[in-house]
CSV table of C-alpha atoms and ligand atoms in Angstrom, one decimal:
chain,number,residue,atom,x,y,z
A,1,UNK,CA,0.0,0.0,0.0
A,2,UNK,CA,2.7,2.4,0.9
A,3,UNK,CA,4.2,2.6,-2.6
A,4,UNK,CA,0.9,3.3,-4.3
A,5,UNK,CA,0.8,7.1,-4.3
A,6,UNK,CA,-1.9,7.3,-7.0
A,7,UNK,CA,-4.5,6.7,-4.2
A,8,UNK,CA,-6.8,9.5,-3.1
A,9,UNK,CA,-6.1,11.7,-0.1
A,10,UNK,CA,-8.9,10.1,2.0
A,11,UNK,CA,-7.8,6.6,1.1
A,12,UNK,CA,-4.3,7.5,2.3
A,13,UNK,CA,-5.7,8.8,5.5
A,14,UNK,CA,-7.2,5.3,6.1
A,15,UNK,CA,-4.8,2.9,4.5
A,16,UNK,CA,-1.5,4.7,4.0
A,17,UNK,CA,1.5,3.0,5.3
A,18,UNK,CA,-0.3,-0.1,6.4
A,19,UNK,CA,1.6,-3.4,6.1
A,20,UNK,CA,-0.3,-6.6,6.6
A,21,UNK,CA,0.6,-8.2,9.9
A,22,UNK,CA,1.7,-11.8,10.6
A,23,UNK,CA,-1.3,-12.7,12.7
A,24,UNK,CA,-3.7,-11.1,10.2
A,25,UNK,CA,-4.9,-8.4,12.6
A,26,UNK,CA,-7.1,-5.9,10.7
A,27,UNK,CA,-5.4,-2.9,12.2
A,28,UNK,CA,-1.7,-2.6,13.1
A,29,UNK,CA,-1.4,-3.7,16.7
A,30,UNK,CA,0.3,-1.7,19.5
A,31,UNK,CA,3.8,-3.2,19.4
A,32,UNK,CA,4.7,-3.2,23.1
A,33,UNK,CA,8.1,-4.6,22.6
A,34,UNK,CA,11.3,-2.8,23.4
A,35,UNK,CA,13.5,-5.0,21.3
A,36,UNK,CA,13.3,-7.2,18.2
A,37,UNK,CA,14.8,-10.6,17.4
A,38,UNK,CA,16.9,-11.9,14.6
A,39,UNK,CA,16.6,-15.3,12.7
A,40,UNK,CA,20.4,-15.6,12.6
A,41,UNK,CA,23.6,-13.8,13.3
A,42,UNK,CA,23.8,-13.2,9.5
A,43,UNK,CA,20.4,-11.6,9.4
A,44,UNK,CA,21.4,-9.4,12.3
A,45,UNK,CA,24.4,-8.2,10.4
A,46,UNK,CA,22.3,-7.4,7.3
A,47,UNK,CA,19.8,-5.4,9.4
A,48,UNK,CA,22.5,-3.5,11.2
A,49,UNK,CA,24.3,-2.7,8.0
A,50,UNK,CA,21.0,-1.5,6.5
A,51,UNK,CA,21.1,-4.1,3.7
A,52,UNK,CA,17.8,-5.6,5.0
A,53,UNK,CA,14.8,-3.9,6.5
A,54,UNK,CA,14.1,-4.8,10.0
A,55,UNK,CA,13.4,-3.5,13.5
A,56,UNK,CA,16.2,-3.5,16.0
A,57,UNK,CA,15.3,-1.5,19.1
A,58,UNK,CA,12.2,0.5,20.3
A,59,UNK,CA,14.0,3.8,20.4
A,60,UNK,CA,14.8,3.5,16.7
A,61,UNK,CA,11.2,2.7,15.7
A,62,UNK,CA,8.6,-0.1,15.5
A,63,UNK,CA,5.8,-1.2,13.2
A,64,UNK,CA,3.1,0.9,14.9
A,65,UNK,CA,5.3,4.0,14.7
A,66,UNK,CA,6.3,3.2,11.1
A,67,UNK,CA,2.7,3.2,9.9
A,68,UNK,CA,2.0,6.7,11.3
A,69,UNK,CA,5.3,7.9,9.7
A,70,UNK,CA,4.6,6.5,6.3
A,71,UNK,CA,1.0,7.8,6.3
A,72,UNK,CA,1.9,11.4,7.2
A,73,UNK,CA,4.8,11.3,4.7
A,74,UNK,CA,2.3,10.2,2.0
A,75,UNK,CA,-0.1,13.0,2.9
A,76,UNK,CA,2.6,15.7,2.7
A,77,UNK,CA,3.7,14.3,-0.6
A,78,UNK,CA,0.2,13.8,-2.0
A,79,UNK,CA,0.0,14.8,-5.7
A,80,UNK,CA,3.5,16.2,-5.8
A,81,UNK,CA,6.2,15.1,-8.2
A,82,UNK,CA,10.0,14.8,-7.9
A,83,UNK,CA,12.5,16.2,-10.4
A,84,UNK,CA,12.1,13.2,-12.7
A,85,UNK,CA,8.3,13.6,-12.7
A,86,UNK,CA,7.6,10.6,-10.4
A,87,UNK,CA,5.5,10.7,-7.3
A,88,UNK,CA,7.6,12.6,-4.6
A,89,UNK,CA,8.8,10.4,-1.9
A,90,UNK,CA,9.4,11.8,1.6
A,91,UNK,CA,10.8,10.3,4.8
A,92,UNK,CA,9.2,11.0,8.1
A,93,UNK,CA,10.4,10.4,11.7
A,94,UNK,CA,7.8,10.4,14.5
A,95,UNK,CA,8.8,12.0,17.8
A,96,UNK,CA,7.5,12.2,21.3
A,97,UNK,CA,6.4,15.8,20.8
A,98,UNK,CA,6.4,18.7,18.3
A,99,UNK,CA,9.3,20.2,20.2
A,100,UNK,CA,11.3,17.0,20.0
A,101,UNK,CA,10.8,17.0,16.2
A,102,UNK,CA,11.8,20.6,15.9
A,103,UNK,CA,14.9,20.0,18.1
A,104,UNK,CA,16.0,17.0,16.1
A,105,UNK,CA,15.6,19.0,12.9
A,106,UNK,CA,17.5,22.0,14.2
A,107,UNK,CA,20.4,20.1,15.8
A,108,UNK,CA,20.9,17.8,12.8
A,109,UNK,CA,21.3,20.8,10.5
A,110,UNK,CA,23.1,23.4,12.5
A,111,UNK,CA,26.4,23.7,14.3
A,112,UNK,CA,28.3,26.4,16.3
A,113,UNK,CA,28.8,29.5,14.1
A,114,UNK,CA,25.6,28.9,12.0
A,115,UNK,CA,22.7,31.3,12.1
A,116,UNK,CA,18.9,31.0,11.6
A,117,UNK,CA,16.9,33.5,9.8
A,118,UNK,CA,13.3,33.6,11.0
A,119,UNK,CA,10.3,35.9,11.7
A,120,UNK,CA,8.3,37.0,14.7
A,121,UNK,CA,5.4,35.0,16.1
A,122,UNK,CA,6.8,31.5,16.0
A,123,UNK,CA,5.2,28.9,18.3
A,124,UNK,CA,6.3,29.8,21.9
A,125,UNK,CA,8.4,26.7,22.5
A,126,UNK,CA,10.3,27.2,19.2
A,127,UNK,CA,10.9,30.8,20.0
A,128,UNK,CA,12.3,29.9,23.4
A,129,UNK,CA,14.5,27.2,21.9
A,130,UNK,CA,15.9,29.8,19.4
A,131,UNK,CA,16.3,32.5,22.1
A,132,UNK,CA,17.4,30.6,25.1
A,133,UNK,CA,19.0,27.3,24.1
A,134,UNK,CA,20.6,27.6,20.7
A,135,UNK,CA,22.8,30.7,21.5
A,136,UNK,CA,24.6,28.7,24.2
A,137,UNK,CA,25.5,26.2,21.5
A,138,UNK,CA,26.9,29.1,19.3
A,139,UNK,CA,23.8,29.3,17.0
A,140,UNK,CA,22.3,32.8,16.8
A,141,UNK,CA,19.2,33.9,15.1
A,142,UNK,CA,18.2,36.9,13.0
A,143,UNK,CA,14.5,38.1,13.0
A,144,UNK,CA,13.1,39.8,9.9
A,145,UNK,CA,9.7,40.7,8.8
A,146,UNK,CA,9.1,37.9,6.2
A,147,UNK,CA,6.6,40.2,4.4
A,148,UNK,CA,9.5,42.4,3.4
A,149,UNK,CA,11.1,40.2,0.8
A,150,UNK,CA,13.9,42.7,-0.2
A,151,UNK,CA,15.0,43.0,3.4
A,152,UNK,CA,15.2,39.2,3.7
A,153,UNK,CA,17.4,39.1,0.6
A,154,UNK,CA,19.6,41.9,2.0
A,155,UNK,CA,20.0,40.2,5.3
A,156,UNK,CA,21.0,36.9,3.8
A,157,UNK,CA,23.5,38.5,1.4
A,158,UNK,CA,25.0,40.5,4.2
A,159,UNK,CA,25.7,37.5,6.5
A,160,UNK,CA,27.4,34.3,5.2
A,161,UNK,CA,26.8,32.5,8.5
A,162,UNK,CA,23.0,32.3,7.8
A,163,UNK,CA,22.4,28.6,7.1
A,164,UNK,CA,18.7,27.9,7.8
A,165,UNK,CA,15.4,29.7,7.1
A,166,UNK,CA,12.6,28.8,9.6
A,167,UNK,CA,9.0,29.5,8.5
A,168,UNK,CA,5.7,29.1,10.3
A,169,UNK,CA,2.4,29.8,8.5
A,170,UNK,CA,-0.2,30.6,9.6
A,171,UNK,CA,1.3,31.8,12.9
A,172,UNK,CA,0.0,32.4,16.3
A,173,UNK,CA,-2.0,34.4,17.5
A,174,UNK,CA,-2.6,36.9,14.6
A,175,UNK,CA,-2.8,34.1,12.0
A,176,UNK,CA,-0.2,35.9,10.0
A,177,UNK,CA,0.6,34.0,6.7
A,178,UNK,CA,4.0,34.0,5.0
A,179,UNK,CA,4.3,33.4,1.2
A,180,UNK,CA,5.9,29.9,1.1
A,181,UNK,CA,6.7,30.1,-2.6
A,182,UNK,CA,8.5,33.4,-2.5
A,183,UNK,CA,10.3,32.8,0.8
A,184,UNK,CA,11.5,29.3,0.1
A,185,UNK,CA,12.6,30.5,-3.3
A,186,UNK,CA,14.7,33.2,-1.7
A,187,UNK,CA,16.1,30.7,0.8
A,188,UNK,CA,17.1,28.1,-1.8
A,189,UNK,CA,18.5,30.7,-4.2
A,190,UNK,CA,21.0,31.6,-1.5
A,191,UNK,CA,21.7,28.0,-0.5
A,192,UNK,CA,19.9,27.9,2.8
A,193,UNK,CA,18.1,24.9,4.4
A,194,UNK,CA,14.4,25.9,4.4
A,195,UNK,CA,12.0,24.4,6.9
A,196,UNK,CA,8.4,25.0,7.7
A,197,UNK,CA,6.2,24.3,10.7
A,198,UNK,CA,2.9,23.1,9.1
A,199,UNK,CA,1.0,22.4,12.3
A,200,UNK,CA,-1.7,25.0,11.9
A,201,UNK,CA,-2.4,24.2,8.2
A,202,UNK,CA,-1.7,20.5,8.0
A,203,UNK,CA,-1.2,18.7,4.6
A,204,UNK,CA,-5.0,18.9,4.0
A,205,UNK,CA,-4.8,22.7,3.6
A,206,UNK,CA,-1.2,23.4,2.5
A,207,UNK,CA,1.8,21.4,1.3
A,208,UNK,CA,5.1,23.2,1.8
A,209,UNK,CA,6.9,20.5,-0.3
A,210,UNK,CA,5.0,21.9,-3.3
A,211,UNK,CA,7.6,24.7,-3.1
A,212,UNK,CA,11.3,24.3,-2.4
A,213,UNK,CA,11.1,23.6,1.3
A,214,UNK,CA,13.5,20.9,2.6
A,215,UNK,CA,11.8,20.0,5.9
A,216,UNK,CA,8.3,20.1,7.3
A,217,UNK,CA,7.6,19.7,11.0
A,218,UNK,CA,4.3,19.1,12.8
A,219,UNK,CA,3.0,18.9,16.3
A,220,UNK,CA,0.9,15.8,15.6
A,221,UNK,CA,-0.8,16.6,19.0
A,222,UNK,CA,-3.1,19.0,17.1
A,223,UNK,CA,-5.2,18.3,13.9
A,224,UNK,CA,-3.4,15.2,12.8
A,225,UNK,CA,-4.3,13.3,16.0
A,226,UNK,CA,-7.4,15.4,16.1
A,227,UNK,CA,-8.9,14.0,19.4
A,228,UNK,CA,-6.5,15.4,22.0
A,229,UNK,CA,-5.4,11.9,23.1
A,230,UNK,CA,-1.6,12.1,22.6
A,231,UNK,CA,1.3,14.5,22.4
A,232,UNK,CA,3.6,13.9,19.4
A,233,UNK,CA,5.6,15.4,16.6
A,234,UNK,CA,7.0,14.6,13.3
A,235,UNK,CA,9.9,15.8,11.0
A,236,UNK,CA,9.5,15.1,7.3
A,237,UNK,CA,12.4,15.6,4.9
A,238,UNK,CA,12.9,15.7,1.1
A,239,UNK,CA,16.5,14.5,1.1
A,240,UNK,CA,16.1,10.8,1.8
A,241,UNK,CA,19.8,10.2,2.2
A,242,UNK,CA,20.2,13.0,4.8
A,243,UNK,CA,17.1,11.8,6.6
A,244,UNK,CA,18.3,8.2,6.8
A,245,UNK,CA,21.8,9.2,8.1
A,246,UNK,CA,22.3,12.5,10.0
A,247,UNK,CA,18.6,13.1,11.0
A,248,UNK,CA,18.0,9.5,12.0
A,249,UNK,CA,21.2,9.5,14.0
A,250,UNK,CA,20.2,12.7,15.8
A,251,UNK,CA,16.7,11.3,16.5
A,252,UNK,CA,18.1,8.2,18.0
A,253,UNK,CA,20.8,10.0,20.1
A,254,UNK,CA,18.6,12.8,21.4
A,255,UNK,CA,16.1,10.1,22.4
A,256,UNK,CA,12.9,12.0,21.6
A,257,UNK,CA,11.3,8.9,20.1
A,258,UNK,CA,7.5,8.3,20.1
A,259,UNK,CA,6.0,5.1,21.5
A,260,UNK,CA,3.6,2.4,20.1
A,261,UNK,CA,0.5,3.5,22.1
A,262,UNK,CA,0.6,7.1,21.1
A,263,UNK,CA,1.5,6.3,17.5
A,264,UNK,CA,-1.6,4.0,17.4
A,265,UNK,CA,-3.8,6.8,18.7
A,266,UNK,CA,-2.3,9.1,16.0
A,267,UNK,CA,-2.9,6.5,13.2
A,268,UNK,CA,-6.4,6.0,14.4
A,269,UNK,CA,-7.1,9.7,14.5
A,270,UNK,CA,-5.8,10.1,10.9
A,271,UNK,CA,-8.5,7.8,9.5
A,272,UNK,CA,-11.0,10.7,9.8
A,273,UNK,CA,-8.5,13.5,9.2
A,274,UNK,CA,-9.9,14.7,5.9
A,275,UNK,CA,-13.5,14.9,6.8
A,276,UNK,CA,-12.7,16.4,10.2
A,277,UNK,CA,-10.7,19.1,8.4
A,278,UNK,CA,-13.5,19.8,6.1
A,279,UNK,CA,-15.9,20.4,9.0
A,280,UNK,CA,-13.3,22.3,11.1
A,281,UNK,CA,-12.8,24.7,8.2
A,282,UNK,CA,-16.4,25.3,7.3
A,283,UNK,CA,-17.3,25.8,11.0
A,284,UNK,CA,-14.4,28.2,11.5
A,285,UNK,CA,-15.4,30.3,8.5
A,286,UNK,CA,-19.0,30.6,9.9
A,287,UNK,CA,-17.7,31.5,13.4
A,288,UNK,CA,-15.3,34.1,12.0
A,289,UNK,CA,-18.1,35.8,9.9
A,290,UNK,CA,-20.5,35.7,12.8
A,291,UNK,CA,-18.0,37.3,15.2
A,292,UNK,CA,-16.9,39.9,12.6
A,293,UNK,CA,-20.5,41.3,12.7
A,294,UNK,CA,-20.9,41.0,16.5
A,295,UNK,CA,-21.1,44.4,18.3
A,296,UNK,CA,-19.2,43.0,21.4
A,297,UNK,CA,-16.2,42.1,19.2
A,298,UNK,CA,-13.7,44.7,18.2
A,299,UNK,CA,-11.7,42.7,15.7
A,300,UNK,CA,-11.4,39.2,14.2
A,301,UNK,CA,-8.1,37.7,13.0
A,302,UNK,CA,-8.9,35.0,10.5
A,303,UNK,CA,-7.2,34.5,7.1
A,304,UNK,CA,-10.5,33.5,5.6
A,305,UNK,CA,-11.9,37.1,6.1
A,306,UNK,CA,-11.1,39.7,3.4
A,307,UNK,CA,-10.2,42.1,6.2
A,308,UNK,CA,-7.2,39.9,7.2
A,309,UNK,CA,-3.9,41.4,5.9
A,310,UNK,CA,-2.7,38.1,4.5
A,311,UNK,CA,-6.0,36.9,3.0
A,312,UNK,CA,-4.5,36.8,-0.5
A,313,UNK,CA,-1.5,34.8,0.6
A,314,UNK,CA,-3.7,32.3,2.4
A,315,UNK,CA,-5.9,31.9,-0.6
A,316,UNK,CA,-2.8,31.4,-2.8
A,317,UNK,CA,-1.3,28.6,-0.8
A,318,UNK,CA,-4.0,27.1,1.3
A,319,UNK,CA,-7.1,25.1,0.2
A,320,UNK,CA,-9.1,26.8,3.0
A,321,UNK,CA,-8.3,29.3,5.8
A,322,UNK,CA,-8.0,26.7,8.6
A,323,UNK,CA,-9.8,26.4,11.9
A,324,UNK,CA,-7.8,28.6,14.3
A,325,UNK,CA,-8.8,32.2,14.8
A,326,UNK,CA,-8.5,34.9,17.4
A,327,UNK,CA,-10.7,37.9,18.2
A,328,UNK,CA,-10.6,40.9,20.4
A,329,UNK,CA,-13.4,41.5,22.9
A,330,UNK,CA,-14.4,45.1,23.4
A,331,UNK,CA,-14.2,44.9,27.2
A,332,UNK,CA,-10.4,44.2,27.5
A,333,UNK,CA,-8.7,41.9,30.1
A,334,UNK,CA,-11.7,41.6,32.5
A,335,UNK,CA,-14.1,40.8,29.6
A,336,UNK,CA,-11.6,38.1,28.5
A,337,UNK,CA,-11.7,36.4,31.9
A,338,UNK,CA,-15.5,36.7,32.3
A,339,UNK,CA,-16.1,35.4,28.7
A,340,UNK,CA,-14.2,32.2,29.5
A,341,UNK,CA,-16.2,31.7,32.7
A,342,UNK,CA,-19.5,32.0,30.8
A,343,UNK,CA,-18.9,29.3,28.1
A,344,UNK,CA,-21.0,26.2,28.3
A,345,UNK,CA,-20.3,24.2,25.1
A,346,UNK,CA,-16.8,25.4,24.1
A,347,UNK,CA,-14.0,24.0,26.2
A,348,UNK,CA,-11.6,26.3,28.1
A,349,UNK,CA,-8.1,24.9,27.3
A,350,UNK,CA,-5.0,25.8,25.5
A,351,UNK,CA,-3.8,23.7,22.5
A,352,UNK,CA,-5.8,23.3,19.2
A,353,UNK,CA,-6.9,20.9,16.6
A,354,UNK,CA,-9.2,18.7,18.7
A,355,UNK,CA,-12.8,17.7,17.7
A,356,UNK,CA,-14.1,20.0,20.4
A,357,UNK,CA,-13.9,23.8,20.2
A,358,UNK,CA,-11.0,25.0,22.4
A,359,UNK,CA,-11.0,28.6,23.7
A,360,UNK,CA,-8.3,30.4,25.6
A,361,UNK,CA,-7.5,33.9,26.8
A,362,UNK,CA,-3.8,34.3,26.3
A,363,UNK,CA,-3.3,37.4,28.5
A,364,UNK,CA,-4.5,35.5,31.6
A,365,UNK,CA,-3.1,32.1,30.8
A,366,UNK,CA,-0.2,31.3,28.4
A,367,UNK,CA,1.2,34.9,28.5
A,368,UNK,CA,0.3,35.8,32.1
A,369,UNK,CA,4.0,36.0,32.9
A,370,UNK,CA,4.9,38.2,30.0
A,371,UNK,CA,5.1,41.9,30.7
A,372,UNK,CA,2.1,43.7,29.1
A,373,UNK,CA,4.2,46.0,26.8
A,374,UNK,CA,6.0,43.0,25.5
A,375,UNK,CA,2.9,40.9,25.0
A,376,UNK,CA,1.3,43.8,23.1
A,377,UNK,CA,4.2,43.7,20.6
A,378,UNK,CA,3.3,40.1,19.9
A,379,UNK,CA,-0.3,41.1,19.1
A,380,UNK,CA,-1.6,39.6,22.3
A,381,UNK,CA,-3.9,42.3,23.5
A,382,UNK,CA,-5.9,42.4,26.8
A,383,UNK,CA,-9.2,41.1,25.4
A,384,UNK,CA,-7.8,38.7,22.8
A,385,UNK,CA,-9.4,35.3,22.7
A,386,UNK,CA,-7.9,32.4,20.7
A,387,UNK,CA,-10.1,29.8,19.4
A,388,UNK,CA,-9.6,26.4,17.7
A,389,UNK,CA,-13.0,25.8,16.1
A,390,UNK,CA,-14.2,22.2,16.6
A,391,UNK,CA,-16.6,20.0,14.7
A,392,UNK,CA,-19.7,20.4,16.9
A,393,UNK,CA,-23.0,21.5,15.5
A,394,UNK,CA,-22.3,25.0,14.2
A,395,UNK,CA,-25.4,26.6,15.8
A,396,UNK,CA,-24.3,25.3,19.2
A,397,UNK,CA,-20.8,26.9,18.9
A,398,UNK,CA,-22.3,30.2,17.7
A,399,UNK,CA,-25.0,30.3,20.4
A,400,UNK,CA,-22.5,29.6,23.1
A,401,UNK,CA,-20.2,32.4,22.0
A,402,UNK,CA,-23.2,34.7,21.7
A,403,UNK,CA,-24.6,34.0,25.2
A,404,UNK,CA,-21.1,34.4,26.7
A,405,UNK,CA,-20.4,37.8,25.0
A,406,UNK,CA,-24.0,39.1,25.9
A,407,UNK,CA,-23.4,38.2,29.5
A,408,UNK,CA,-20.2,40.3,29.7
A,409,UNK,CA,-21.3,43.4,27.7
B,501,LIG,C1,1.9,22.8,19.6
B,501,LIG,C2,2.9,23.3,18.6
B,501,LIG,C3,4.2,23.0,18.6
B,501,LIG,C4,4.8,22.1,19.7
B,501,LIG,O1,4.3,20.8,19.7
B,501,LIG,P1,4.2,19.9,21.0
B,501,LIG,O2,3.6,18.7,20.5
B,501,LIG,O3,3.4,20.6,22.1
B,501,LIG,O4,5.6,19.7,21.5
B,501,LIG,C5,5.0,23.4,17.6
B,501,LIG,N1,4.5,24.3,16.6
B,501,LIG,C6,3.2,24.6,16.6
B,501,LIG,C7,2.8,25.6,15.5
B,501,LIG,C8,2.4,24.2,17.6
B,501,LIG,O5,1.1,24.6,17.6
């Protein structure tokens, strides 16, 4: 099944990467085994040398993990061609978390003296990794506004130490979108490694490998799993040789491997990925339009609205605008806190991409420790609410938001 890339997207969601199993189980079992056996010393030699496929040790991978990896690699490569015009083949490595995947990718591509070029509003953990951990290893970063293409070129030309371009689109919490085609084009023209965090968009909406991107990372915790049952991450690469050597080595040695149970939950969640996304997106568009006309709401950030500054970029590279949005309540900080308290259907929680609608007030939760002035520069205003729109009945989501806003205004 894994070689047949002519299959449709939904079929891949259900069958992609599945290998029939010895005991004829319909679904790939949860392989709860830390080590794997060999038929003979000769076979062990062949597996260790990489001449024969085979599992060795749980930290390196197992059949349950492998199925999730192949399925996600197939979804990211869906419909794309390699230089020879054949179906593009990608290699994916599943990790224990999105941050583990990002760490493996960064550390397998960078060394002391190298620099990263990136933009504001990356995922908080990635930002902290770049600001607080990498400098100690001699890896600095340069922040540019990725909307200013000339400035990006100038910065790259002026600094030969820049080795890697890090993109995230759409980005938190303003849902800013970056032009993947233009930026990855600039990156590759100057010999950089280009990588993109595709967590918010997922391969259903956007495929960075369509452009010249070298690596894609995901927090599989979000839409790919879709049910909020497991934390996980994945790094997917175009250069198979590099993935099978340096990146695999880094994954094994950093030890951020996934496990069979959480890989199983991910694979199971992926079966409904496409239809979930369809409903997530249509619900989100309706919620955004509703809030945009609500008198208790000052502003809505959603790339699916014409008022969003990056609406055109989103339309160009995404099938749909996604299911994450943020909006500003007129009443400020206190309104944000009260609003959360009044919700009855929507769930008050951070994270995103689960079947249920998740709502959070960053100023009083994720960013409560960030000084107000600094938080405002990130676009996190006092009354900002972030929402990951779920797949509940749309009227129930909208009625819940409406009653909560009415009670505070
Ligand atoms: C959640 C998230 C991450 C980190 O993933 P974890 O699974 O929490 O480690 C990275 N990037 C983005 C865009 C995210 O939303």
